[in-house]
């Protein structure tokens, strides 16, 4: 390290470690020879570090460079606001008791929401706002307040003439937002004064100033080194200035480019140091997206010129900047200076050891990254790190590494809602908000933490029974409807245990104290999971979150609508990260951008390099307009792009680097990061030598299965015993049209089930229509009573309001047609003998069974078989060809006496359709008999004999015969698609070609 200036005057001692050297290792390599003299040399040293993660990184570097045992220096955390870290005890001593305590951030958030409701509720024409939206805006107000406080901007500064003049020239919504912000802030400042508290960032600034004043007046007797601190808040910059001027103090910055040309440095802009006092601190031409911009801002606020910063040297030996550092410097040149790329010599564009990997989709990218990490671990002592802001990509890589037994921890953590404990708690809130809707209810009941212990197997068995009972459209809200479904699923005894756990959540008013709601959810969570809900890292994180929120809610007096609780909790929990405990693979690291700072590895993989991810899309402040923020001296929204660029520049300092991105994400094509585009443009004709292909090839080979021949058309041949199954009246059509579907349904007994909370299907509409007609008949078919019964059934079935609005006009008109027709036939002597009745007969030792929608006896004594259809009925041709035989089979069963009270011979076969008829009216009757001007159908007198002939043919071929149950035997027929995946239809259907019709029966 250099000594004092020749004049002997203590000057600022500020140093920089180049990106290619690895900050932690280079820092420790310089600290040990300078401060390790004597047994307690290093122990007298105090390091000011930015975060707790950095403490661990520097500790590991000391271990690597120690050679033998040593006493570590005192490491004090300055605290990273982005990581929600507090100051270390050195900077927050007992001697600072004169500084007021900090207000609880959670309580402040809730109180800001209270004031926001008062401010906007009192404004004329203010929109109504639910609790979740209100709290979301309150959080944004608090974040903006913190941002201003950290920059040292007092509330009175918002009232300056410059700011007021800017606001007056802006659009109306900006003016309203600024006025709302100022009013809410003033309410909060008054409450702070009453409570004797200050905001946390304000207390942080005061503690920095307290330490700076104390050290300036009485410098500590021990050496102090601030290392890796890049926060550019004015208070922190003042403290760093004092540290740099102390006789035993110094400041070490990461990756400050000392070789950057002065013209390029000047092109970065004013960076908080305007040329004149009246100029804005941040000019509109500032290159805030440059990786060196925030360091220039810090130096300007420290009052230090870049020429005063010196390179950090190890043991007094100088190290010339390697070609990688020069290339990185050229890579991030600001716009005007980037024109120099055209004439840049090859050695200034060389990025030896840097490779680019472009994948087709995130799954392939994660697979390839995992392969590279697996290969790197084959080299002894080789360390590998994945750096990515994309937590989804990180989770995929962790999963891929797990199949090789490599346990990798994502040190950026997971949002609390994505953990098991957090997800269960949110499901409880969602069940409350949606009044036990099927989807969140079943997700709660089968959650891995629910019903744990010895009761788990029985719990899941009953939960699956209820799951099947709830398939289809949503039942009525509340627990009573669920009780009835559980009884029908034979899970009533189990439900008697579950219902008391949920009952307290369904006895709430429209507005409840948030503290009480959280307590009820916590009690319900314990009832479902026991103490397991609070165990593990996620359980402890959830417990801490709830205790903090409950205490703040009780103190703030927050009251919300229980139906909003789920959205409120989701927003709040998304801001909490659960980080894994230590214990992963010692040579594998997975970092977020914040956690990666100062980290070091032999191979660094930068993943997720796409626009909107790295760098993230700049989020404009929704409360204060950009012009106001610039006038106040707050960096613009693009400032974080420069931080992301600096993070990438630091990662590029590793000996081997891979820049990875995918061409698309789950939503569609994406654009590669602007940083990647810069790398490709700067490399120019050298790009081909920097493309990574081996990892992609190996990743694709992992998923490439050997080719298999096309699957043949299924033709199962069950044994004679397996064929002897009973035949439903609707199954004969399926057997003749598509024998494989009959085989899967009747012999394998496979059933398709509806989704939970599904849209009303045609089958559901048919059941509703049948129930309406059945209820009307049981009521005596009163004139004018059909509509009232229909409305009652729709309400009972909890038909969705939108579906009712869309379907009711058609249903109502069809029911009117049916009512007129039935009452007219009744007046002529036609009577009902059977409604929704099951019947059966034994024919050739095979049981034929079915349910008759309706059977009437005509005045001449013959029977009329009726089948209801909500859509179009089968055509006469389908009936004539033997693919719609339900009416005929019902007639045969009735003729055989299979319907008690409805014996006789049928000569009328009617479809009552609720669809639109040829005359335009809703509802009509159709008989598929060949008479009059009809061109297709079966003659009336031959209807039953023809049905019997088709029945005999089907029995001879499949049930009693030996013919295979060929899939899609008649492919030209419209068919259900329930078993298409099972028969692997798409693999062989195109091979049928022109012969498909020849295969028809």
Tab-separated table of N, CA and C in Angstrom, residues 900-995:
chain	number	residue	atom	x	y	z
A	900	UNK	N	-90.630	-51.612	-14.176
A	900	UNK	CA	-91.899	-51.892	-13.491
A	900	UNK	C	-92.897	-50.763	-13.684
A	901	UNK	N	-94.103	-51.129	-14.093
A	901	UNK	CA	-95.151	-50.138	-14.328
A	901	UNK	C	-95.136	-49.560	-15.716
A	902	UNK	N	-94.127	-49.922	-16.515
A	902	UNK	CA	-94.034	-49.373	-17.871
A	902	UNK	C	-93.900	-50.499	-18.885
A	903	UNK	N	-94.591	-51.605	-18.639
A	903	UNK	CA	-94.513	-52.722	-19.564
A	903	UNK	C	-95.344	-52.412	-20.815
A	904	UNK	N	-94.924	-52.958	-21.924
A	904	UNK	CA	-95.649	-52.778	-23.172
A	904	UNK	C	-94.694	-52.644	-24.329
A	905	UNK	N	-95.270	-52.422	-25.494
A	905	UNK	CA	-94.484	-52.294	-26.718
A	905	UNK	C	-94.422	-50.824	-27.114
A	906	UNK	N	-93.232	-50.380	-27.407
A	906	UNK	CA	-93.034	-48.994	-27.807
A	906	UNK	C	-93.115	-48.864	-29.311
A	907	UNK	N	-93.828	-47.816	-29.757
A	907	UNK	CA	-93.851	-47.522	-31.196
A	907	UNK	C	-93.558	-46.047	-31.472
A	908	UNK	N	-93.203	-45.293	-30.420
A	908	UNK	CA	-92.805	-43.882	-30.586
A	908	UNK	C	-91.448	-43.708	-29.900
A	909	UNK	N	-90.513	-43.084	-30.624
A	909	UNK	CA	-89.145	-42.926	-30.129
A	909	UNK	C	-88.748	-41.466	-30.361
A	910	UNK	N	-88.758	-40.695	-29.282
A	910	UNK	CA	-88.696	-39.236	-29.401
A	910	UNK	C	-87.467	-38.670	-28.684
A	911	UNK	N	-86.782	-37.757	-29.382
A	911	UNK	CA	-85.764	-36.920	-28.764
A	911	UNK	C	-86.390	-35.556	-28.494
A	912	UNK	N	-86.339	-35.104	-27.226
A	912	UNK	CA	-86.810	-33.772	-26.882
A	912	UNK	C	-85.579	-32.883	-26.723
A	913	UNK	N	-85.336	-32.085	-27.737
A	913	UNK	CA	-84.121	-31.275	-27.788
A	913	UNK	C	-84.414	-29.857	-27.331
A	914	UNK	N	-83.496	-29.290	-26.537
A	914	UNK	CA	-83.597	-27.899	-26.097
A	914	UNK	C	-82.867	-26.953	-27.031
A	915	UNK	N	-82.377	-27.456	-28.150
A	915	UNK	CA	-81.694	-26.616	-29.120
A	915	UNK	C	-82.718	-25.906	-30.012
A	916	UNK	N	-82.210	-25.097	-30.916
A	916	UNK	CA	-83.071	-24.339	-31.812
A	916	UNK	C	-83.536	-25.234	-32.961
A	917	UNK	N	-84.835	-25.218	-33.199
A	917	UNK	CA	-85.393	-26.011	-34.280
A	917	UNK	C	-85.318	-25.313	-35.618
A	918	UNK	N	-85.807	-26.005	-36.650
A	918	UNK	CA	-85.758	-25.432	-37.991
A	918	UNK	C	-86.635	-24.195	-38.123
A	919	UNK	N	-87.667	-24.101	-37.267
A	919	UNK	CA	-88.540	-22.938	-37.316
A	919	UNK	C	-88.004	-21.759	-36.527
A	920	UNK	N	-86.830	-21.921	-35.907
A	920	UNK	CA	-86.219	-20.835	-35.141
A	920	UNK	C	-86.592	-20.818	-33.683
A	921	UNK	N	-87.559	-21.624	-33.288
A	921	UNK	CA	-87.974	-21.657	-31.890
A	921	UNK	C	-87.065	-22.577	-31.091
A	922	UNK	N	-86.929	-22.294	-29.808
A	922	UNK	CA	-86.122	-23.124	-28.929
A	922	UNK	C	-86.954	-24.295	-28.440
A	923	UNK	N	-86.417	-25.499	-28.604
A	923	UNK	CA	-87.101	-26.694	-28.155
A	923	UNK	C	-87.939	-27.316	-29.265
A	924	UNK	N	-87.704	-28.598	-29.525
A	924	UNK	CA	-88.497	-29.299	-30.528
A	924	UNK	C	-88.396	-30.794	-30.268
A	925	UNK	N	-89.275	-31.556	-30.912
A	925	UNK	CA	-89.312	-33.010	-30.781
A	925	UNK	C	-88.908	-33.615	-32.121
A	926	UNK	N	-88.018	-34.626	-32.049
A	926	UNK	CA	-87.534	-35.258	-33.275
A	926	UNK	C	-87.615	-36.778	-33.097
A	927	UNK	N	-88.179	-37.444	-34.106
A	927	UNK	CA	-88.232	-38.908	-34.118
A	927	UNK	C	-87.365	-39.417	-35.268
A	928	UNK	N	-86.356	-40.245	-34.982
A	928	UNK	CA	-85.473	-40.747	-36.045
A	928	UNK	C	-86.075	-41.941	-36.780
A	929	UNK	N	-87.327	-41.815	-37.177
A	929	UNK	CA	-88.001	-42.885	-37.914
A	929	UNK	C	-88.154	-42.461	-39.364
A	930	UNK	N	-88.159	-43.452	-40.238
A	930	UNK	CA	-88.239	-43.190	-41.669
A	930	UNK	C	-89.704	-43.161	-42.075
A	931	UNK	N	-90.209	-41.955	-42.243
A	931	UNK	CA	-91.596	-41.789	-42.658
A	931	UNK	C	-91.751	-40.406	-43.257
A	932	UNK	N	-92.793	-40.211	-43.990
A	932	UNK	CA	-93.048	-38.911	-44.611
A	932	UNK	C	-91.949	-38.547	-45.592
A	933	UNK	N	-91.442	-37.322	-45.464
A	933	UNK	CA	-90.429	-36.811	-46.392
A	933	UNK	C	-88.999	-37.031	-45.878
A	934	UNK	N	-88.846	-37.749	-44.773
A	934	UNK	CA	-87.519	-37.996	-44.227
A	934	UNK	C	-86.736	-38.925	-45.152
A	935	UNK	N	-85.439	-38.660	-45.254
A	935	UNK	CA	-84.591	-39.459	-46.124
A	935	UNK	C	-83.762	-40.490	-45.365
A	936	UNK	N	-83.748	-40.445	-44.040
A	936	UNK	CA	-82.957	-41.391	-43.263
A	936	UNK	C	-83.692	-41.709	-41.982
A	937	UNK	N	-83.346	-42.825	-41.421
A	937	UNK	CA	-83.984	-43.297	-40.213
A	937	UNK	C	-84.383	-44.755	-40.369
A	938	UNK	N	-85.073	-45.300	-39.371
A	938	UNK	CA	-85.547	-46.676	-39.392
A	938	UNK	C	-87.075	-46.645	-39.420
A	939	UNK	N	-87.693	-47.422	-40.316
A	939	UNK	CA	-89.166	-47.463	-40.299
A	939	UNK	C	-89.679	-47.772	-38.894
A	940	UNK	N	-90.807	-47.175	-38.551
A	940	UNK	CA	-91.327	-47.298	-37.191
A	940	UNK	C	-91.534	-48.756	-36.807
A	941	UNK	N	-92.117	-49.544	-37.733
A	941	UNK	CA	-92.408	-50.932	-37.396
A	941	UNK	C	-91.141	-51.781	-37.295
A	942	UNK	N	-90.017	-51.281	-37.864
A	942	UNK	CA	-88.767	-52.039	-37.824
A	942	UNK	C	-87.801	-51.518	-36.755
A	943	UNK	N	-88.210	-50.521	-35.965
A	943	UNK	CA	-87.277	-49.863	-35.055
A	943	UNK	C	-86.726	-50.846	-34.018
A	944	UNK	N	-87.626	-51.580	-33.357
A	944	UNK	CA	-87.166	-52.539	-32.341
A	944	UNK	C	-86.471	-53.745	-32.964
A	945	UNK	N	-86.968	-54.343	-34.049
A	945	UNK	CA	-86.232	-55.450	-34.674
A	945	UNK	C	-84.834	-55.060	-35.156
A	946	UNK	N	-84.717	-53.873	-35.737
A	946	UNK	CA	-83.398	-53.431	-36.190
A	946	UNK	C	-82.453	-53.216	-35.014
A	947	UNK	N	-82.987	-52.656	-33.918
A	947	UNK	CA	-82.160	-52.469	-32.716
A	947	UNK	C	-81.678	-53.820	-32.204
A	948	UNK	N	-82.582	-54.819	-32.220
A	948	UNK	CA	-82.199	-56.141	-31.745
A	948	UNK	C	-81.121	-56.737	-32.669
A	949	UNK	N	-81.238	-56.491	-33.970
A	949	UNK	CA	-80.254	-57.032	-34.900
A	949	UNK	C	-78.876	-56.421	-34.634
A	950	UNK	N	-78.840	-55.105	-34.439
A	950	UNK	CA	-77.561	-54.462	-34.140
A	950	UNK	C	-77.006	-54.937	-32.799
A	951	UNK	N	-77.887	-55.183	-31.836
A	951	UNK	CA	-77.451	-55.685	-30.540
A	951	UNK	C	-76.835	-57.077	-30.694
A	952	UNK	N	-77.514	-57.953	-31.461
A	952	UNK	CA	-76.972	-59.299	-31.680
A	952	UNK	C	-75.611	-59.237	-32.361
A	953	UNK	N	-75.496	-58.349	-33.336
A	953	UNK	CA	-74.226	-58.231	-34.054
A	953	UNK	C	-73.103	-57.814	-33.108
A	954	UNK	N	-73.359	-56.843	-32.228
A	954	UNK	CA	-72.336	-56.377	-31.288
A	954	UNK	C	-71.972	-57.470	-30.296
A	955	UNK	N	-72.990	-58.199	-29.817
A	955	UNK	CA	-72.700	-59.282	-28.878
A	955	UNK	C	-71.880	-60.374	-29.543
A	956	UNK	N	-72.226	-60.704	-30.781
A	956	UNK	CA	-71.507	-61.766	-31.477
A	956	UNK	C	-70.050	-61.385	-31.750
A	957	UNK	N	-69.816	-60.121	-32.055
A	957	UNK	CA	-68.471	-59.719	-32.448
A	957	UNK	C	-67.558	-59.486	-31.241
A	958	UNK	N	-68.085	-58.871	-30.179
A	958	UNK	CA	-67.187	-58.438	-29.104
A	958	UNK	C	-67.492	-59.075	-27.739
A	959	UNK	N	-68.728	-58.977	-27.275
A	959	UNK	CA	-69.017	-59.451	-25.915
A	959	UNK	C	-68.945	-60.978	-25.838
A	960	UNK	N	-69.548	-61.663	-26.824
A	960	UNK	CA	-69.543	-63.123	-26.840
A	960	UNK	C	-68.593	-63.686	-27.882
A	961	UNK	N	-67.977	-62.829	-28.690
A	961	UNK	CA	-67.103	-63.284	-29.758
A	961	UNK	C	-65.639	-63.098	-29.433
A	962	UNK	N	-64.838	-63.009	-30.473
A	962	UNK	CA	-63.391	-62.937	-30.296
A	962	UNK	C	-62.774	-61.787	-31.081
A	963	UNK	N	-63.582	-60.845	-31.527
A	963	UNK	CA	-63.058	-59.736	-32.318
A	963	UNK	C	-62.322	-58.752	-31.403
A	964	UNK	N	-61.188	-58.204	-31.858
A	964	UNK	CA	-60.452	-57.243	-31.019
A	964	UNK	C	-61.234	-55.931	-30.861
A	965	UNK	N	-60.975	-55.242	-29.778
A	965	UNK	CA	-61.608	-53.951	-29.522
A	965	UNK	C	-60.744	-52.867	-30.174
A	966	UNK	N	-60.890	-52.733	-31.467
A	966	UNK	CA	-60.031	-51.861	-32.267
A	966	UNK	C	-60.330	-50.397	-31.974
A	967	UNK	N	-59.265	-49.614	-31.824
A	967	UNK	CA	-59.424	-48.184	-31.561
A	967	UNK	C	-59.895	-47.471	-32.814
A	968	UNK	N	-60.857	-46.577	-32.627
A	968	UNK	CA	-61.417	-45.759	-33.710
A	968	UNK	C	-61.749	-46.626	-34.924
A	969	UNK	N	-62.566	-47.635	-34.686
A	969	UNK	CA	-62.952	-48.526	-35.774
A	969	UNK	C	-63.679	-47.765	-36.868
A	970	UNK	N	-64.396	-46.734	-36.503
A	970	UNK	CA	-65.107	-45.885	-37.465
A	970	UNK	C	-64.611	-44.451	-37.268
A	971	UNK	N	-63.445	-44.128	-37.787
A	971	UNK	CA	-62.838	-42.817	-37.483
A	971	UNK	C	-63.626	-41.639	-38.026
A	972	UNK	N	-64.524	-41.881	-39.014
A	972	UNK	CA	-65.274	-40.741	-39.537
A	972	UNK	C	-66.399	-40.310	-38.605
A	973	UNK	N	-66.706	-41.126	-37.597
A	973	UNK	CA	-67.748	-40.764	-36.651
A	973	UNK	C	-67.206	-39.792	-35.613
A	974	UNK	N	-68.023	-38.821	-35.238
A	974	UNK	CA	-67.669	-37.986	-34.107
A	974	UNK	C	-67.656	-38.832	-32.853
A	975	UNK	N	-66.651	-38.638	-32.009
A	975	UNK	CA	-66.509	-39.512	-30.852
A	975	UNK	C	-66.045	-38.696	-29.663
A	976	UNK	N	-66.283	-39.237	-28.488
A	976	UNK	CA	-65.726	-38.628	-27.283
A	976	UNK	C	-64.208	-38.773	-27.309
A	977	UNK	N	-63.526	-37.829	-26.658
A	977	UNK	CA	-62.054	-37.832	-26.651
A	977	UNK	C	-61.498	-38.244	-25.300
A	978	UNK	N	-62.299	-38.914	-24.480
A	978	UNK	CA	-61.861	-39.244	-23.126
A	978	UNK	C	-60.640	-40.146	-23.117
A	979	UNK	N	-60.532	-41.029	-24.105
A	979	UNK	CA	-59.470	-42.035	-24.083
A	979	UNK	C	-58.480	-41.869	-25.228
A	980	UNK	N	-58.478	-40.702	-25.871
A	980	UNK	CA	-57.555	-40.488	-26.982
A	980	UNK	C	-56.101	-40.589	-26.541
A	981	UNK	N	-55.785	-40.039	-25.389
A	981	UNK	CA	-54.398	-40.107	-24.920
A	981	UNK	C	-54.020	-41.537	-24.558
A	982	UNK	N	-54.960	-42.266	-23.972
A	982	UNK	CA	-54.681	-43.646	-23.601
A	982	UNK	C	-54.396	-44.499	-24.841
A	983	UNK	N	-55.137	-44.263	-25.905
A	983	UNK	CA	-54.916	-45.041	-27.129
A	983	UNK	C	-53.787	-44.463	-27.980
A	984	UNK	N	-53.179	-43.340	-27.518
A	984	UNK	CA	-52.067	-42.690	-28.228
A	984	UNK	C	-52.475	-42.381	-29.667
A	985	UNK	N	-53.605	-41.725	-29.769
A	985	UNK	CA	-54.261	-41.515	-31.057
A	985	UNK	C	-53.374	-40.787	-32.054
A	986	UNK	N	-52.706	-39.716	-31.598
A	986	UNK	CA	-51.947	-38.886	-32.536
A	986	UNK	C	-50.784	-39.630	-33.171
A	987	UNK	N	-50.360	-40.745	-32.582
A	987	UNK	CA	-49.204	-41.469	-33.111
A	987	UNK	C	-49.543	-42.349	-34.308
A	988	UNK	N	-50.801	-42.703	-34.463
A	988	UNK	CA	-51.117	-43.645	-35.537
A	988	UNK	C	-52.305	-43.233	-36.406
A	989	UNK	N	-53.067	-42.209	-36.003
A	989	UNK	CA	-54.287	-41.888	-36.749
A	989	UNK	C	-53.972	-41.458	-38.177
A	990	UNK	N	-52.833	-40.765	-38.366
A	990	UNK	CA	-52.502	-40.312	-39.727
A	990	UNK	C	-52.085	-41.462	-40.632
A	991	UNK	N	-51.705	-42.590	-40.063
A	991	UNK	CA	-51.283	-43.728	-40.877
A	991	UNK	C	-52.459	-44.463	-41.495
A	992	UNK	N	-53.702	-44.156	-41.064
A	992	UNK	CA	-54.856	-44.869	-41.620
A	992	UNK	C	-55.082	-44.511	-43.075
A	993	UNK	N	-54.815	-43.236	-43.403
A	993	UNK	CA	-54.942	-42.820	-44.794
A	993	UNK	C	-56.339	-43.031	-45.341
A	994	UNK	N	-56.415	-43.433	-46.593
A	994	UNK	CA	-57.704	-43.618	-47.247
A	994	UNK	C	-58.407	-44.885	-46.839
A	995	UNK	N	-57.729	-45.777	-46.082
A	995	UNK	CA	-58.365	-47.035	-45.702
A	995	UNK	C	-59.248	-46.902	-44.490
